[in-house]
């Protein structure tokens, strides 16, 4: 008999790993100990060689549902005597490299108890166990123990404590454990006042507050009743609040649109179960699996259009659906039995509301507040994904997926903090051969969003006990993330810097995720990004590896009339391209773009264009999409980001064939011939479909001489039609599946850009 020490790294804490080892050890009649170290889980056992092998085989084969092993190392140590097998208290010294488990959906066992009248947690909206529920959103610090989470404010009752301390119970060390007696509780509020007996609203509800206390599901019943009446509710969830209303009630949805000042941007819809989802959308096997996965992202689907009112996603045939992921959502949706609009509660440009103070700023939007008293420590939005040609594309990586660890194909020499970009920002920390990615933080367009961004940096540093040696950030001098980077550099002069070109970072992110070594041919089709020449890039072809990149081709530059204004007004980009093609003959054209301006405006714009006043140069494919949307009269001014691309997708027809002309010489792609042909095209559908084909032809022409893997990244690849066409033409094209093609993927690329410099 020898004594062996196993060190197991990966997602092994907060997932029921120690009781799992305990149960296995008992089954194998092994004596020893198991404990949570900061490097992972450590097991010390006395066993013969054969027995040890069987034991390890069983560990690997019978893992708890949320656990995953990155590495398992075995060493023989000095012989020790044990009387039995024990779980030892946590050791919190040393470096912190374990994964924080993400927040995941309620498990089947808990769901069963939730609806079982004989269970003591029947109807309890916060029922959870070791294999499900909140994690990241409630954690202050590692190791993941109750005292390090916002559950520390709730004192366990005797019954819960018995489960919590019994290694054979499925709630053994389930940190968020609680029940009606001791855990978090709900309250329903009218704006900021708690509902009072005899108040007008309660009269309508026919639910009295005393009843809410007696019938413990009363709060949920009340909320459901209000939703049925067409009211708008703010509901506290896992990583923030949602604004919700009955998706089948057109008036309610319109009211929400008006109050939120969000005229057309599609809303996500939560459905009771997969059957209800299938009534609203056509769902493939892969999409179904994604909807039902423990991460429960919003999945963008082809809607069948018939059942839902058109205000949910005006003019779009796609809809974002998701299934309930907490017991509270499950109770609500089961009782409501209708689809529910559930959109993130935030003021435009501000972060997701995560506490009473921030949600009350939106009190003019909602009628009632369904709140609870478990603090959200780390805000985390819903994740959004879609399936294109069998590949999962993340559009927003947050709840369920974050924070996630990416293992690199090499070791970093220094500890790197990557600041991400300015839109859809995320941050990342890199050390050894791993990178921890924050969840989606959001756009850095307001003071409070920058504060929230800084808070995310601090939390990640605190949780992982991380101090950076290198700060990696975007080359754009005016990004808020760059400004924060400069503040950090001023505070600590020993920090090294790594400025990374935006589109190079886009491509590197995919390379790192896919562990690609060697050179690739990267196509970065993007909204914008600061180029090495100071222009706004976004139609870039680059040959890259971790050492550097060569920009081998790009779209010819055009002027963005009005600078930042051009980003919201496709007609400005189109007009600029028309000036390029026709000069002052533009005034005689009768096209939708020209009609979108007054004669006076046209004259002013012409002067601005000619003199290059407030008209930065851009090679952005994102802006080219805008231009085409204007030329084909699909959209002249956008009401939300990405609208033009979404609307073009709608009008694509696969029965249209052919491509437009374009030039390609000396690394410059000339798109003006295409613009002229689009102007002459009479059919909107033909113009748009041929535009998509032309983009594929451009990639084909530029990529042709290279015998390198084709890597796609950049916000434009959120466009399903373009992606489908490219995958059809290049089935081996590589795109990220864990990181989004948009700027949410930038931070990972920034981390690895410093690889060889330090
Ligand atoms: Zn559970
Ligand atoms: Zn309890
Ligand atoms: Fe970008």
XYZ file of C-alpha atoms and ligand atoms in Angstrom:
761
model
C 0.000 0.000 0.000
C 1.408 3.386 -1.016
C 0.335 6.974 -0.393
C -0.485 9.008 -3.504
C -1.294 12.643 -3.957
C -3.544 13.654 -6.836
C -3.808 17.282 -7.894
C -6.818 17.937 -10.081
C -7.125 21.212 -11.980
C -10.060 22.530 -13.942
C -13.615 23.386 -12.957
C -13.498 21.421 -9.721
C -14.736 23.817 -7.048
C -18.331 24.663 -6.279
C -19.455 21.794 -8.472
C -19.753 19.000 -5.895
C -16.310 17.643 -6.602
C -15.177 16.841 -3.065
C -18.314 14.893 -2.122
C -18.005 13.130 -5.451
C -14.440 12.065 -4.531
C -15.661 11.157 -1.042
C -18.360 8.909 -2.437
C -15.978 7.256 -4.895
C -13.357 6.697 -2.200
C -15.993 5.109 0.005
C -17.046 2.864 -2.856
C -13.441 1.799 -3.487
C -12.805 1.380 0.265
C -9.946 3.876 0.117
C -8.686 5.854 3.087
C -7.319 9.373 2.874
C -8.400 12.979 2.461
C -9.708 15.428 -0.131
C -9.447 19.212 0.047
C -9.891 22.372 -2.008
C -6.519 23.937 -2.648
C -6.059 27.145 -4.591
C -4.520 25.104 -7.394
C -7.553 22.860 -7.601
C -8.660 19.812 -5.675
C -6.082 17.705 -3.855
C -6.657 14.064 -2.966
C -4.348 12.009 -0.780
C -5.119 8.270 -0.712
C -3.553 5.029 0.317
C -3.983 2.534 -2.495
C -2.279 -0.187 -4.444
C -1.251 0.722 -7.981
C -4.136 -1.193 -9.539
C -6.709 0.233 -7.187
C -5.402 3.745 -7.818
C -5.732 3.298 -11.562
C -9.328 2.131 -11.213
C -10.062 5.033 -8.871
C -8.668 7.578 -11.350
C -10.550 5.965 -14.227
C -13.764 6.332 -12.200
C -12.996 9.988 -11.431
C -12.633 10.712 -15.127
C -15.690 8.726 -16.201
C -18.194 9.703 -13.551
C -17.547 13.439 -13.170
C -20.336 15.565 -11.647
C -22.320 17.398 -14.340
C -20.634 20.783 -13.943
C -17.101 19.581 -13.371
C -14.376 19.339 -15.948
C -10.747 18.348 -15.564
C -7.986 20.199 -17.340
C -5.127 18.311 -15.717
C -4.746 15.483 -13.225
C -1.280 14.866 -11.832
C -0.214 12.013 -9.559
C 2.765 11.795 -7.260
C 3.802 9.241 -4.716
C 4.456 10.832 -1.355
C 5.767 9.744 2.015
C 3.526 7.053 3.476
C 0.741 8.261 5.773
C -1.813 6.457 7.907
C -5.527 7.270 7.702
C -8.408 5.814 9.695
C -11.078 6.707 7.138
C -11.748 9.056 4.216
C -12.368 12.713 5.074
C -13.158 16.040 3.488
C -10.730 18.619 4.886
C -11.396 22.359 5.235
C -10.230 24.714 2.517
C -6.677 25.933 2.264
C -6.543 29.467 0.871
C -2.802 30.069 0.573
C -0.880 30.056 -2.685
C -1.759 31.247 -6.143
C -5.349 31.209 -7.287
C -5.763 29.367 -10.511
C -8.978 27.420 -10.099
C -11.965 28.268 -12.221
C -14.963 30.054 -10.830
C -17.932 28.092 -12.024
C -20.368 30.163 -14.055
C -24.043 30.641 -13.164
C -26.028 27.814 -14.657
C -29.648 26.804 -14.912
C -31.724 24.839 -12.431
C -31.137 21.060 -12.611
C -33.767 18.360 -13.132
C -33.641 17.162 -9.511
C -34.288 20.651 -8.147
C -37.008 21.271 -10.726
C -38.756 18.118 -9.554
C -38.668 19.246 -5.923
C -39.824 22.728 -6.885
C -43.118 21.322 -8.163
C -43.513 18.624 -5.514
C -46.083 19.751 -2.903
C -44.656 17.330 -0.368
C -41.158 18.780 -0.600
C -40.152 21.322 2.007
C -38.908 23.631 -0.743
C -42.111 23.360 -2.817
C -42.420 26.574 -4.819
C -39.271 28.069 -3.293
C -37.962 30.471 -5.956
C -34.297 30.017 -4.958
C -34.087 26.241 -4.733
C -30.618 25.028 -5.720
C -28.078 22.274 -5.170
C -24.430 21.466 -5.755
C -25.127 20.827 -9.418
C -27.052 23.946 -10.336
C -27.748 27.595 -9.705
C -25.858 30.811 -9.123
C -22.075 30.907 -8.744
C -20.079 33.716 -10.377
C -22.767 36.341 -9.793
C -22.634 35.900 -5.993
C -18.889 35.476 -5.428
C -16.672 38.102 -3.772
C -13.499 36.081 -3.582
C -11.937 32.655 -4.046
C -12.037 29.992 -2.758
C -15.678 29.446 -3.499
C -17.085 29.036 0.005
C -20.308 30.442 1.447
C -18.417 33.048 3.467
C -17.004 34.457 0.227
C -20.416 34.884 -1.394
C -23.448 37.098 -0.871
C -25.085 34.085 0.822
C -23.004 34.872 3.913
C -25.789 37.243 5.020
C -28.247 34.365 5.366
C -27.927 32.084 8.378
C -28.684 28.503 7.450
C -31.558 26.824 9.291
C -31.024 23.466 10.948
C -32.524 21.449 8.107
C -30.400 23.195 5.484
C -27.284 22.882 7.589
C -27.795 19.144 7.877
C -27.890 18.842 4.103
C -24.958 21.220 3.722
C -22.713 19.189 6.003
C -23.670 15.704 4.837
C -21.214 14.474 2.175
C -23.821 12.084 0.853
C -26.454 14.785 0.310
C -26.737 16.443 -3.088
C -26.652 19.804 -1.322
C -23.384 19.084 0.468
C -21.508 22.393 0.370
C -24.001 23.901 -2.079
C -23.034 27.465 -1.158
C -26.322 29.162 -2.189
C -28.391 26.602 -0.225
C -31.495 28.008 1.440
C -35.177 27.405 1.989
C -38.380 29.225 2.960
C -37.059 29.431 6.524
C -33.573 30.721 5.965
C -32.805 31.764 2.399
C -33.430 34.697 0.099
C -36.999 35.879 -0.338
C -39.091 37.751 -2.889
C -41.036 40.935 -2.606
C -43.351 42.658 -5.021
C -43.148 46.433 -5.057
C -45.185 49.193 -6.635
C -42.385 51.355 -7.954
C -40.433 51.881 -4.763
C -43.157 51.186 -2.197
C -43.864 47.716 -1.013
C -47.393 46.578 -1.730
C -49.732 47.430 1.104
C -52.920 45.793 2.167
C -55.922 47.537 0.670
C -53.885 49.502 -1.858
C -55.443 50.029 -5.258
C -53.104 47.619 -7.012
C -53.757 44.900 -4.488
C -57.461 45.396 -4.939
C -57.025 44.523 -8.595
C -54.849 41.627 -7.662
C -57.094 40.220 -5.007
C -53.938 39.169 -3.180
C -53.391 40.614 0.251
C -50.010 40.959 1.783
C -50.892 38.660 4.670
C -51.791 36.083 2.098
C -48.439 36.546 0.450
C -46.901 35.457 3.705
C -49.269 32.555 4.253
C -49.366 31.255 0.715
C -45.718 31.420 -0.038
C -46.178 31.400 -3.806
C -48.439 34.441 -3.565
C -45.788 36.842 -4.759
C -45.238 34.858 -7.918
C -49.008 34.544 -8.443
C -49.338 38.288 -8.011
C -46.593 38.986 -10.523
C -48.122 36.603 -13.047
C -51.524 38.253 -12.615
C -49.991 41.680 -13.245
C -48.193 40.474 -16.369
C -51.486 39.041 -17.645
C -53.076 42.450 -17.077
C -50.508 43.984 -19.448
C -48.288 45.544 -16.793
C -44.542 45.969 -17.160
C -42.465 44.428 -14.403
C -38.822 44.675 -13.478
C -37.647 41.316 -12.195
C -34.385 40.590 -10.461
C -32.684 37.552 -11.918
C -29.218 36.060 -11.690
C -26.824 38.725 -12.916
C -29.200 41.683 -13.169
C -32.770 42.805 -13.694
C -35.049 42.180 -16.661
C -37.895 44.303 -17.875
C -40.718 41.984 -18.783
C -44.193 41.998 -20.236
C -46.623 39.622 -21.927
C -45.189 38.994 -25.414
C -48.633 38.215 -26.793
C -49.977 41.595 -25.695
C -49.172 44.082 -28.445
C -50.228 47.065 -26.358
C -47.939 46.076 -23.489
C -44.983 45.546 -25.808
C -45.599 48.927 -27.453
C -45.794 50.562 -24.029
C -42.443 49.018 -23.125
C -40.964 50.269 -26.422
C -42.226 53.777 -25.787
C -41.074 53.949 -22.194
C -37.695 52.445 -22.971
C -37.354 54.642 -26.054
C -36.478 51.636 -28.102
C -38.644 51.864 -31.226
C -37.571 48.806 -33.227
C -34.665 46.867 -31.737
C -35.866 43.293 -31.252
C -36.689 42.030 -27.758
C -35.662 38.644 -26.427
C -38.498 36.357 -25.394
C -38.493 33.812 -22.603
C -40.655 30.771 -23.226
C -42.008 28.164 -20.812
C -40.292 25.194 -22.416
C -38.970 23.791 -25.657
C -42.500 23.026 -26.888
C -43.513 26.651 -26.591
C -40.258 27.618 -28.332
C -41.179 25.340 -31.214
C -44.516 27.096 -31.606
C -42.660 30.351 -32.198
C -39.665 29.307 -34.234
C -38.184 26.672 -36.497
C -35.547 25.001 -34.408
C -32.764 22.691 -35.545
C -31.372 19.895 -33.379
C -28.294 21.941 -32.583
C -30.349 25.012 -31.682
C -32.585 22.900 -29.477
C -29.556 21.545 -27.636
C -28.293 25.093 -27.139
C -31.667 26.300 -25.812
C -31.772 23.386 -23.370
C -28.106 23.564 -22.359
C -27.269 24.331 -18.752
C -25.937 27.733 -19.901
C -29.383 28.671 -21.297
C -28.312 31.428 -23.709
C -30.685 33.460 -25.816
C -30.638 31.743 -29.212
C -31.428 33.728 -32.347
C -33.881 31.637 -34.353
C -35.902 31.681 -37.508
C -39.320 32.647 -36.249
C -42.461 31.142 -37.655
C -43.972 34.603 -37.281
C -47.536 33.452 -36.854
C -48.100 33.382 -33.153
C -46.360 36.439 -31.789
C -47.273 40.066 -32.265
C -45.055 41.959 -34.664
C -43.911 44.494 -32.084
C -41.552 42.001 -30.467
C -39.154 42.052 -33.421
C -40.536 44.504 -35.988
C -39.758 43.688 -39.630
C -37.511 40.801 -38.710
C -38.041 37.111 -39.255
C -35.601 36.214 -36.521
C -36.313 36.072 -32.869
C -34.175 35.575 -29.781
C -35.689 32.929 -27.496
C -34.510 31.486 -24.216
C -35.793 29.097 -21.608
C -36.261 29.758 -17.883
C -32.980 29.240 -16.055
C -33.837 29.936 -12.432
C -36.551 28.422 -10.262
C -38.163 31.870 -10.130
C -38.357 32.100 -13.943
C -39.624 28.558 -14.078
C -42.431 29.314 -11.599
C -43.358 32.493 -13.457
C -43.419 30.948 -16.911
C -45.244 27.814 -15.783
C -47.990 29.882 -14.195
C -48.092 32.468 -16.976
C -48.050 29.867 -19.748
C -47.381 32.550 -22.364
C -44.172 33.853 -23.936
C -42.640 36.702 -21.969
C -40.649 39.628 -23.346
C -37.552 39.740 -21.134
C -35.064 42.452 -21.946
C -32.062 43.541 -19.914
C -32.907 46.433 -17.640
C -30.528 49.275 -18.248
C -30.676 52.928 -19.211
C -29.234 53.495 -22.699
C -25.432 53.386 -22.588
C -25.454 52.400 -18.931
C -24.638 49.044 -17.403
C -27.222 46.456 -16.489
C -29.100 47.304 -13.297
C -27.969 44.993 -10.500
C -29.282 46.617 -7.327
C -32.280 48.514 -5.999
C -30.631 51.872 -6.545
C -29.865 51.276 -10.209
C -33.202 49.652 -11.051
C -35.132 52.518 -9.479
C -33.618 54.846 -12.049
C -35.869 52.968 -14.463
C -38.993 53.315 -12.364
C -40.645 55.303 -15.149
C -40.369 52.240 -17.369
C -41.858 49.565 -15.128
C -45.098 49.441 -13.150
C -44.042 46.868 -10.560
C -40.801 45.540 -9.200
C -40.324 41.879 -8.335
C -37.259 42.051 -6.181
C -35.269 39.728 -3.936
C -32.709 40.195 -1.205
C -29.766 38.145 -2.451
C -27.114 40.628 -3.544
C -25.737 40.435 -7.075
C -21.993 40.811 -6.564
C -20.930 40.478 -10.177
C -23.355 41.681 -12.827
C -23.789 39.336 -15.753
C -26.053 39.815 -18.748
C -27.818 37.059 -20.686
C -25.659 35.365 -23.274
C -26.700 35.463 -26.931
C -25.793 32.896 -29.543
C -26.795 31.559 -32.927
C -26.080 28.496 -35.025
C -24.718 28.977 -38.523
C -23.919 25.948 -40.683
C -23.783 23.791 -37.571
C -21.373 26.112 -35.758
C -22.255 27.921 -32.567
C -21.493 31.624 -32.832
C -21.515 33.608 -29.591
C -22.828 37.120 -30.048
C -22.598 37.978 -26.366
C -20.704 35.752 -23.952
C -21.929 36.310 -20.432
C -24.207 34.382 -18.048
C -23.556 30.640 -18.094
C -20.264 30.998 -19.922
C -18.400 33.543 -17.871
C -15.918 33.796 -16.518
C -14.392 31.188 -18.747
C -10.859 29.954 -18.970
C -9.131 29.546 -22.309
C -6.063 27.374 -22.369
C -3.310 28.645 -24.651
C -1.028 26.498 -26.795
C 1.959 28.191 -25.134
C 3.039 29.797 -21.865
C 2.971 33.546 -21.280
C 6.180 34.939 -19.811
C 4.408 37.748 -18.022
C 1.047 38.359 -16.391
C -1.083 40.321 -18.818
C -4.197 42.412 -18.240
C -5.996 43.051 -21.532
C -8.366 46.000 -21.652
C -10.543 45.013 -24.631
C -12.096 47.584 -26.950
C -14.678 50.318 -26.440
C -17.895 48.660 -27.627
C -19.171 45.351 -26.234
C -16.143 45.482 -24.012
C -14.706 42.582 -22.102
C -11.449 42.281 -20.240
C -9.078 39.365 -19.807
C -6.246 38.347 -17.549
C -3.545 35.996 -18.770
C -0.968 34.039 -16.808
C 0.993 30.841 -17.485
C -0.884 29.133 -20.275
C -4.332 30.390 -19.377
C -6.562 33.357 -19.990
C -9.618 34.218 -17.901
C -12.207 36.187 -19.863
C -14.660 38.466 -18.124
C -18.289 38.370 -19.173
C -19.632 40.975 -21.578
C -19.360 44.346 -19.819
C -20.954 46.563 -22.458
C -20.283 49.754 -24.382
C -18.121 52.343 -22.653
C -20.197 55.334 -23.656
C -21.073 56.832 -20.292
C -19.395 57.664 -17.017
C -21.263 54.942 -15.173
C -20.369 52.315 -17.767
C -16.688 53.195 -17.426
C -17.053 52.929 -13.638
C -18.662 49.528 -14.077
C -15.830 48.513 -16.400
C -13.234 49.523 -13.800
C -15.148 47.593 -11.166
C -14.947 44.501 -13.365
C -11.170 44.871 -13.606
C -10.945 45.167 -9.834
C -13.173 42.127 -9.237
C -11.207 39.939 -11.610
C -7.933 41.031 -9.990
C -9.328 40.474 -6.503
C -10.948 37.119 -7.164
C -7.835 35.704 -8.787
C -5.337 37.573 -6.608
C -3.910 38.861 -9.878
C -1.421 41.718 -10.338
C -0.546 42.453 -13.959
C 2.959 43.041 -15.281
C 1.794 44.019 -18.758
C -1.185 46.136 -19.825
C -2.397 45.275 -23.325
C -4.811 47.679 -24.994
C -6.148 49.010 -28.272
C -4.201 51.508 -30.352
C -7.188 53.856 -30.489
C -6.127 56.898 -28.450
C -9.695 57.890 -27.582
C -11.142 54.584 -26.475
C -12.246 54.736 -22.859
C -10.385 51.460 -22.346
C -7.200 53.150 -23.567
C -7.761 56.001 -21.133
C -8.212 53.585 -18.245
C -5.054 51.750 -19.388
C -3.159 55.044 -19.282
C -4.447 55.719 -15.770
C -3.163 52.313 -14.638
C 0.187 52.998 -16.290
C 0.472 56.368 -14.584
C -0.252 54.804 -11.207
C 2.372 52.103 -11.663
C 5.404 53.001 -13.742
C 6.843 49.499 -13.627
C 4.031 48.170 -15.830
C 4.941 47.254 -19.390
C 2.687 48.231 -22.271
C 1.479 46.383 -25.310
C -0.584 48.363 -27.816
C -2.422 46.077 -30.178
C -3.990 46.959 -33.515
C -7.714 46.312 -33.343
C -8.115 43.901 -36.265
C -4.949 42.017 -35.498
C -6.443 41.447 -32.028
C -9.671 40.205 -33.655
C -7.768 37.532 -35.605
C -5.459 36.641 -32.708
C -8.463 36.012 -30.476
C -9.680 33.260 -32.803
C -6.152 31.829 -33.152
C -5.813 31.636 -29.367
C -9.233 30.061 -28.890
C -8.521 27.452 -31.568
C -4.918 26.924 -30.411
C -3.654 27.654 -33.923
C 0.135 27.830 -34.218
C 1.892 29.273 -37.234
C 0.660 31.716 -39.831
C -2.951 32.307 -40.864
C -4.776 34.400 -43.425
C -7.077 36.621 -41.397
C -10.130 38.398 -42.750
C -11.326 41.137 -40.391
C -14.625 42.617 -41.565
C -15.597 45.096 -38.914
C -17.456 48.256 -38.018
C -14.382 50.277 -37.223
C -11.011 50.043 -35.566
C -8.011 52.311 -35.330
C -5.497 51.588 -38.077
C -1.727 51.985 -38.003
C -2.054 54.898 -40.441
C -4.617 56.634 -38.219
C -7.519 55.759 -40.547
C -10.567 53.765 -39.519
C -9.961 50.233 -40.712
C -12.527 47.466 -41.008
C -12.105 45.703 -44.347
C -8.778 44.056 -43.649
C -6.921 41.064 -44.992
C -3.870 40.180 -42.973
C -1.312 37.427 -42.763
C -0.613 36.946 -39.061
C 1.026 34.875 -36.414
C 1.649 35.625 -32.742
C 4.763 37.622 -33.666
C 3.040 40.162 -35.871
C 0.987 40.793 -38.956
C 1.170 42.089 -42.479
C -1.824 43.938 -43.905
C -1.849 42.354 -47.340
C -5.027 43.981 -48.626
C -7.900 46.263 -47.613
C -10.939 47.991 -49.079
C -10.159 51.287 -50.753
C -10.697 54.159 -48.351
C -13.811 56.256 -48.464
C -14.781 59.289 -46.421
C -17.168 59.063 -43.490
C -19.152 62.269 -43.866
C -19.730 63.792 -40.462
C -17.382 61.372 -38.667
C -19.218 59.613 -35.851
C -22.578 60.732 -37.305
C -21.937 58.517 -40.330
C -22.039 55.460 -38.071
C -25.695 56.068 -37.274
C -26.695 57.411 -40.693
C -26.092 54.987 -43.547
C -27.153 57.684 -46.041
C -23.969 59.640 -45.254
C -21.731 56.710 -46.143
C -23.682 56.018 -49.314
C -23.541 59.679 -50.334
C -19.791 59.724 -49.860
C -19.432 56.680 -52.125
C -21.725 58.329 -54.689
C -19.473 61.414 -54.646
C -16.520 59.079 -55.268
C -18.288 57.594 -58.273
C -20.023 60.601 -59.792
C -18.534 63.770 -58.300
C -20.931 66.707 -58.545
C -23.132 64.834 -61.036
C -24.618 63.320 -57.908
C -27.038 66.251 -57.731
C -28.816 64.946 -60.826
C -29.225 61.412 -59.528
C -32.646 60.229 -58.458
C -31.766 57.552 -55.953
C -33.171 56.830 -52.506
C -29.942 58.071 -50.906
C -30.103 61.430 -52.678
C -33.777 61.799 -51.818
C -32.908 61.366 -48.158
C -31.148 64.761 -48.229
C -32.346 68.270 -49.055
C -30.597 70.070 -51.930
C -28.949 72.384 -49.405
C -27.653 69.445 -47.367
C -26.276 67.847 -50.514
C -24.339 70.977 -51.375
C -22.892 71.272 -47.883
C -21.961 67.591 -47.807
C -20.281 67.924 -51.185
C -18.035 70.703 -49.921
C -17.258 68.719 -46.782
C -16.447 65.680 -48.907
C -14.296 67.597 -51.377
C -12.307 69.372 -48.688
C -12.217 66.319 -46.420
C -13.707 68.282 -43.519
C -14.870 66.133 -40.632
C -14.625 63.191 -43.013
C -12.194 60.556 -41.712
C -11.044 57.840 -44.097
C -12.375 54.351 -43.612
C -12.012 50.903 -45.179
C -14.840 49.423 -43.072
C -17.040 46.652 -44.426
C -19.532 47.471 -41.670
C -19.953 50.919 -43.192
C -20.183 49.372 -46.647
C -23.200 47.400 -45.404
C -24.698 50.695 -44.248
C -24.045 52.268 -47.640
C -25.759 49.400 -49.448
C -28.711 49.625 -47.055
C -29.089 53.276 -47.987
C -28.598 52.803 -51.734
C -31.304 50.116 -51.758
C -33.568 52.239 -49.553
C -33.637 49.677 -46.764
C -32.427 52.061 -44.094
C -31.293 55.692 -44.212
C -30.918 56.347 -40.490
C -30.508 53.532 -37.978
C -32.426 53.274 -34.749
C -30.074 50.683 -33.254
C -26.586 49.378 -33.887
C -26.415 46.628 -36.480
C -29.866 47.422 -37.911
C -28.717 47.781 -41.515
C -27.036 44.377 -41.526
C -30.080 42.693 -40.003
C -32.417 44.264 -42.531
C -30.175 43.291 -45.462
C -30.196 39.691 -44.201
C -33.990 39.753 -44.436
C -33.930 40.716 -48.099
C -31.311 38.242 -49.268
C -32.676 35.678 -51.696
C -30.768 32.537 -52.570
C -32.480 32.368 -55.931
C -30.512 35.396 -57.120
C -27.213 34.591 -58.779
C -24.213 36.583 -59.917
C -21.771 39.097 -58.536
C -20.972 42.748 -59.145
C -17.673 44.052 -60.483
C -14.864 45.133 -58.230
C -11.206 45.891 -58.738
C -8.262 44.362 -56.946
C -4.773 45.707 -57.495
C -1.731 46.293 -55.282
C -3.502 45.178 -52.146
C -6.449 47.531 -52.605
C -9.968 46.310 -53.266
C -11.895 48.837 -55.330
C -15.596 48.668 -54.514
C -16.721 51.626 -56.624
C -17.645 49.513 -59.690
C -20.047 47.601 -57.432
C -21.565 50.826 -56.098
C -22.258 52.044 -59.652
C -23.929 48.771 -60.569
C -26.058 48.817 -57.419
C -27.247 52.338 -58.269
C -28.448 51.027 -61.643
C -30.139 47.964 -60.173
C -33.918 48.212 -60.092
C -34.638 45.290 -57.774
C -33.822 45.687 -54.102
C -33.624 41.927 -53.630
C -31.243 41.452 -56.571
C -28.979 44.299 -55.457
C -28.710 43.021 -51.906
C -28.222 39.369 -52.834
C -25.528 40.216 -55.387
C -23.833 42.462 -52.809
C -23.465 39.467 -50.483
C -22.086 37.357 -53.336
C -19.621 40.088 -54.221
C -18.213 40.119 -50.678
C -17.576 36.374 -50.966
C -15.936 36.931 -54.370
C -13.688 39.609 -52.850
C -12.521 37.224 -50.104
C -11.970 34.576 -52.762
C -9.864 36.873 -54.941
C -7.635 38.135 -52.146
C -7.207 34.773 -50.403
C -6.518 32.847 -53.626
C -2.683 32.953 -53.657
C -2.322 31.986 -49.994
C -1.975 28.467 -48.720
C -2.831 29.309 -45.119
C -5.773 28.622 -42.802
C -8.562 31.154 -43.369
C -9.591 32.885 -40.125
C -12.666 35.123 -39.914
C -13.337 37.728 -37.268
C -14.860 41.172 -36.750
C -18.362 42.397 -36.013
C -19.584 41.979 -39.604
C -19.419 38.201 -39.132
C -22.416 38.452 -36.840
C -24.220 38.547 -40.166
C -25.677 35.106 -40.680
C -26.113 35.348 -44.451
C -22.534 36.410 -45.107
C -21.220 33.740 -42.778
C -23.335 31.020 -44.408
C -22.146 32.001 -47.865
C -18.513 32.030 -46.758
C -18.816 28.648 -45.053
C -20.372 27.260 -48.241
C -17.473 28.543 -50.287
C -14.782 27.811 -47.645
C -15.983 24.932 -45.467
C -12.710 24.988 -43.507
C -12.867 28.663 -42.616
C -12.215 29.142 -38.894
C -14.311 31.385 -36.667
C -14.445 31.632 -32.883
C -17.062 29.528 -31.105
C -16.283 30.622 -27.565
C -15.482 34.259 -28.206
C -17.749 36.524 -30.227
C -16.712 37.813 -33.659
C -17.512 41.328 -32.417
C -15.341 43.403 -30.097
C -16.180 41.053 -27.213
C -13.407 38.836 -28.592
C -10.723 41.536 -28.648
C -9.386 41.101 -25.099
C -8.292 37.495 -25.702
C -6.374 38.583 -28.803
C -4.700 41.406 -26.890
C -3.406 38.991 -24.234
C -1.576 36.799 -26.730
C -0.234 39.695 -28.802
C 2.335 40.280 -26.084
C 3.520 36.691 -26.223
C 6.875 37.210 -27.880
C 7.560 40.798 -26.837
C 8.210 40.043 -23.190
Zn -30.080 21.467 -8.514
Zn -33.105 26.508 5.382
Fe -13.961 45.399 -33.978
